[in-house]
mmCIF file of C-alpha atoms in Angstrom:
data_model
loop_
_atom_site.group_PDB
_atom_site.id
_atom_site.type_symbol
_atom_site.label_atom_id
_atom_site.label_comp_id
_atom_site.label_asym_id
_atom_site.label_seq_id
_atom_site.Cartn_x
_atom_site.Cartn_y
_atom_site.Cartn_z
ATOM 1 C CA MET A 1 -12.573 -1.670 4.744
ATOM 2 C CA THR A 2 -12.738 -5.205 3.400
ATOM 3 C CA PRO A 3 -9.516 -7.114 2.685
ATOM 4 C CA LYS A 4 -10.112 -6.616 -1.068
ATOM 5 C CA GLU A 5 -10.601 -2.856 -0.608
ATOM 6 C CA ILE A 6 -7.363 -2.675 1.404
ATOM 7 C CA ALA A 7 -5.566 -4.631 -1.339
ATOM 8 C CA GLU A 8 -6.923 -2.320 -4.038
ATOM 9 C CA LYS A 9 -6.003 0.829 -2.111
ATOM 10 C CA SER A 10 -2.537 -0.586 -1.357
ATOM 11 C CA ALA A 11 -2.044 -1.401 -5.046
ATOM 12 C CA ALA A 12 -3.130 2.092 -6.112
ATOM 13 C CA ALA A 13 -0.662 3.657 -3.668
ATOM 14 C CA MET A 14 2.185 1.422 -4.880
ATOM 15 C CA TRP A 15 1.311 1.829 -8.562
ATOM 16 C CA ALA A 16 1.463 5.618 -8.276
ATOM 17 C CA GLY A 17 5.205 5.407 -7.617
ATOM 18 C CA ASP A 18 6.064 2.240 -9.559
ATOM 19 C CA ARG A 19 7.777 3.763 -12.599
ATOM 20 C CA ALA A 20 9.574 0.500 -13.437
ATOM 21 C CA SER A 21 6.403 -1.565 -13.917
ATOM 22 C CA GLN A 22 4.675 1.267 -15.753
ATOM 23 C CA ASP A 23 7.619 1.986 -18.044
ATOM 24 C CA LEU A 24 7.902 -1.699 -18.960
ATOM 25 C CA GLY A 25 4.247 -1.649 -20.048
ATOM 26 C CA MET A 26 2.672 -3.706 -17.269
ATOM 27 C CA SER A 27 -0.968 -3.416 -16.224
ATOM 28 C CA ILE A 28 -2.687 -4.496 -13.029
ATOM 29 C CA VAL A 29 -5.538 -6.872 -13.850
ATOM 30 C CA GLU A 30 -6.659 -7.783 -10.343
ATOM 31 C CA VAL A 31 -5.579 -7.581 -6.708
ATOM 32 C CA ASP A 32 -6.938 -9.128 -3.555
ATOM 33 C CA GLU A 33 -5.506 -10.087 -0.193
ATOM 34 C CA GLY A 34 -2.420 -12.195 -0.884
ATOM 35 C CA ARG A 35 -3.070 -12.266 -4.629
ATOM 36 C CA ALA A 36 -2.284 -10.159 -7.676
ATOM 37 C CA VAL A 37 -2.543 -10.534 -11.439
ATOM 38 C CA LEU A 38 -0.514 -8.345 -13.810
ATOM 39 C CA ASN A 39 -0.008 -8.539 -17.543
ATOM 40 C CA LEU A 40 2.275 -7.235 -20.257
ATOM 41 C CA THR A 41 2.246 -7.451 -24.047
ATOM 42 C CA VAL A 42 5.661 -8.468 -25.362
ATOM 43 C CA ALA A 43 6.904 -5.693 -27.652
ATOM 44 C CA GLU A 44 10.108 -5.358 -29.649
ATOM 45 C CA ARG A 45 11.677 -3.394 -26.782
ATOM 46 C CA HIS A 46 11.239 -6.495 -24.583
ATOM 47 C CA ALA A 47 13.074 -8.837 -26.976
ATOM 48 C CA ASN A 48 16.555 -10.252 -26.476
ATOM 49 C CA GLY A 49 19.097 -11.166 -29.149
ATOM 50 C CA HIS A 50 17.145 -14.337 -29.959
ATOM 51 C CA GLY A 51 14.018 -12.350 -30.799
ATOM 52 C CA ILE A 52 12.108 -13.689 -27.779
ATOM 53 C CA CYS A 53 11.091 -12.016 -24.529
ATOM 54 C CA HIS A 54 14.148 -11.232 -22.415
ATOM 55 C CA GLY A 55 14.229 -13.303 -19.228
ATOM 56 C CA GLY A 56 14.682 -10.144 -17.187
ATOM 57 C CA ILE A 57 11.353 -8.828 -18.486
ATOM 58 C CA THR A 58 9.597 -12.078 -17.565
ATOM 59 C CA PHE A 59 11.256 -11.928 -14.137
ATOM 60 C CA ALA A 60 10.243 -8.278 -13.700
ATOM 61 C CA LEU A 61 6.601 -9.112 -14.504
ATOM 62 C CA ALA A 62 6.590 -11.988 -12.008
ATOM 63 C CA ASP A 63 8.385 -9.866 -9.414
ATOM 64 C CA SER A 64 5.868 -7.045 -9.771
ATOM 65 C CA ALA A 65 2.915 -9.425 -9.346
ATOM 66 C CA PHE A 66 4.680 -10.822 -6.268
ATOM 67 C CA ALA A 67 5.161 -7.275 -4.927
ATOM 68 C CA PHE A 68 1.487 -6.361 -5.279
ATOM 69 C CA ALA A 69 0.404 -9.637 -3.657
ATOM 70 C CA CYS A 70 2.720 -9.357 -0.659
ATOM 71 C CA ASN A 71 1.881 -5.665 -0.097
ATOM 72 C CA SER A 72 -1.870 -6.276 -0.252
ATOM 73 C CA ARG A 73 -2.434 -5.806 3.489
ATOM 74 C CA ASN A 74 -1.080 -2.225 3.630
ATOM 75 C CA GLN A 75 2.106 -3.410 5.308
ATOM 76 C CA SER A 76 5.306 -2.337 3.547
ATOM 77 C CA THR A 77 6.906 -5.552 2.343
ATOM 78 C CA VAL A 78 9.991 -6.233 0.232
ATOM 79 C CA ALA A 79 11.567 -9.220 -1.462
ATOM 80 C CA GLN A 80 13.945 -11.255 0.656
ATOM 81 C CA HIS A 81 14.918 -13.526 -2.232
ATOM 82 C CA ASN A 82 13.327 -14.892 -5.395
ATOM 83 C CA MET A 83 13.921 -17.611 -7.950
ATOM 84 C CA ILE A 84 12.503 -18.351 -11.369
ATOM 85 C CA SER A 85 12.395 -21.250 -13.809
ATOM 86 C CA TYR A 86 11.847 -20.438 -17.486
ATOM 87 C CA LEU A 87 9.750 -23.113 -19.174
ATOM 88 C CA ALA A 88 8.890 -21.661 -22.600
ATOM 89 C CA PRO A 89 9.753 -18.503 -24.512
ATOM 90 C CA GLY A 90 7.555 -15.444 -24.577
ATOM 91 C CA ARG A 91 7.223 -14.273 -28.173
ATOM 92 C CA LEU A 92 6.624 -10.877 -29.740
ATOM 93 C CA GLY A 93 2.940 -10.010 -29.424
ATOM 94 C CA ASP A 94 2.288 -12.472 -26.596
ATOM 95 C CA VAL A 95 0.217 -11.217 -23.713
ATOM 96 C CA LEU A 96 1.988 -12.512 -20.617
ATOM 97 C CA THR A 97 -0.015 -12.789 -17.413
ATOM 98 C CA ALA A 98 1.614 -13.206 -14.006
ATOM 99 C CA THR A 99 -0.634 -14.591 -11.276
ATOM 100 C CA ALA A 100 0.807 -14.329 -7.769
ATOM 101 C CA THR A 101 -0.654 -16.398 -4.954
ATOM 102 C CA GLU A 102 0.288 -16.349 -1.282
ATOM 103 C CA LEU A 103 1.279 -19.758 0.042
ATOM 104 C CA SER A 104 2.314 -18.815 3.555
ATOM 105 C CA LEU A 105 2.429 -15.745 5.787
ATOM 106 C CA THR A 106 3.981 -16.211 9.217
ATOM 107 C CA GLY A 107 4.952 -13.158 11.200
ATOM 108 C CA ARG A 108 7.006 -10.905 8.922
ATOM 109 C CA SER A 109 7.847 -13.606 6.344
ATOM 110 C CA GLY A 110 5.799 -14.746 3.368
ATOM 111 C CA ILE A 111 6.095 -17.207 0.504
ATOM 112 C CA TYR A 112 4.419 -16.579 -2.862
ATOM 113 C CA ASP A 113 4.198 -18.518 -6.098
ATOM 114 C CA VAL A 114 3.823 -16.700 -9.408
ATOM 115 C CA LYS A 115 2.839 -18.450 -12.620
ATOM 116 C CA VAL A 116 3.524 -16.568 -15.862
ATOM 117 C CA THR A 117 1.406 -17.725 -18.807
ATOM 118 C CA ASN A 118 0.739 -16.488 -22.324
ATOM 119 C CA GLN A 119 -2.639 -15.873 -23.971
ATOM 120 C CA ASN A 120 -2.846 -19.587 -24.873
ATOM 121 C CA ALA A 121 -2.395 -20.673 -21.223
ATOM 122 C CA ILE A 122 1.118 -21.946 -21.966
ATOM 123 C CA VAL A 123 3.260 -21.652 -18.856
ATOM 124 C CA ILE A 124 6.225 -19.398 -19.630
ATOM 125 C CA ALA A 125 7.784 -19.350 -16.140
ATOM 126 C CA GLU A 126 7.314 -20.366 -12.520
ATOM 127 C CA PHE A 127 8.582 -17.932 -9.868
ATOM 128 C CA ARG A 128 8.807 -18.282 -6.094
ATOM 129 C CA GLY A 129 9.184 -15.167 -3.991
ATOM 130 C CA PHE A 130 10.054 -14.853 -0.329
ATOM 131 C CA SER A 131 8.963 -11.625 1.328
ATOM 132 C CA ARG A 132 9.843 -9.731 4.477
ATOM 133 C CA ALA A 133 7.624 -7.075 6.066
ATOM 134 C CA ILE A 134 9.383 -3.844 7.029
ATOM 135 C CA LYS A 135 8.304 -0.704 8.865
ATOM 136 C CA GLY A 136 5.643 1.439 7.271
ATOM 137 C CA GLN A 137 2.385 1.356 5.387
ATOM 138 C CA LEU A 138 1.377 2.247 1.850
ATOM 139 C CA PHE A 139 -1.467 4.539 2.922
ATOM 140 C CA GLU A 140 -2.813 6.054 6.143
ATOM 141 C CA GLU A 141 -5.654 4.015 7.638
#
């Protein structure tokens, strides 16, 4: 299998059990080795008391893109710690896209950046995720 095929099969295996991302309304746009793109349309159920996208929803979208990127090699991998900076509000009806890119993978530890943008290419948030590989695989090779 090519690295892209492994990433796609890994994503399919993860997505099958990822009720949180599905229930929030996320979609996988693209996956490849060390990279993932997910999106979500901001609905009323995603809004906070200010009528804008709740920061936890933006974080969840970024975190899910991070998860699919760092699990793209069929090695079970979890978040070690993450941080996010909110730069602009997501508004009702916005299509938010989270693009996760691997910066470093050394041994069991990885570093990933995730940029969350809206449909007008306005940056909504910047997220950095630190991953740690654990025992197990997503599918039998």
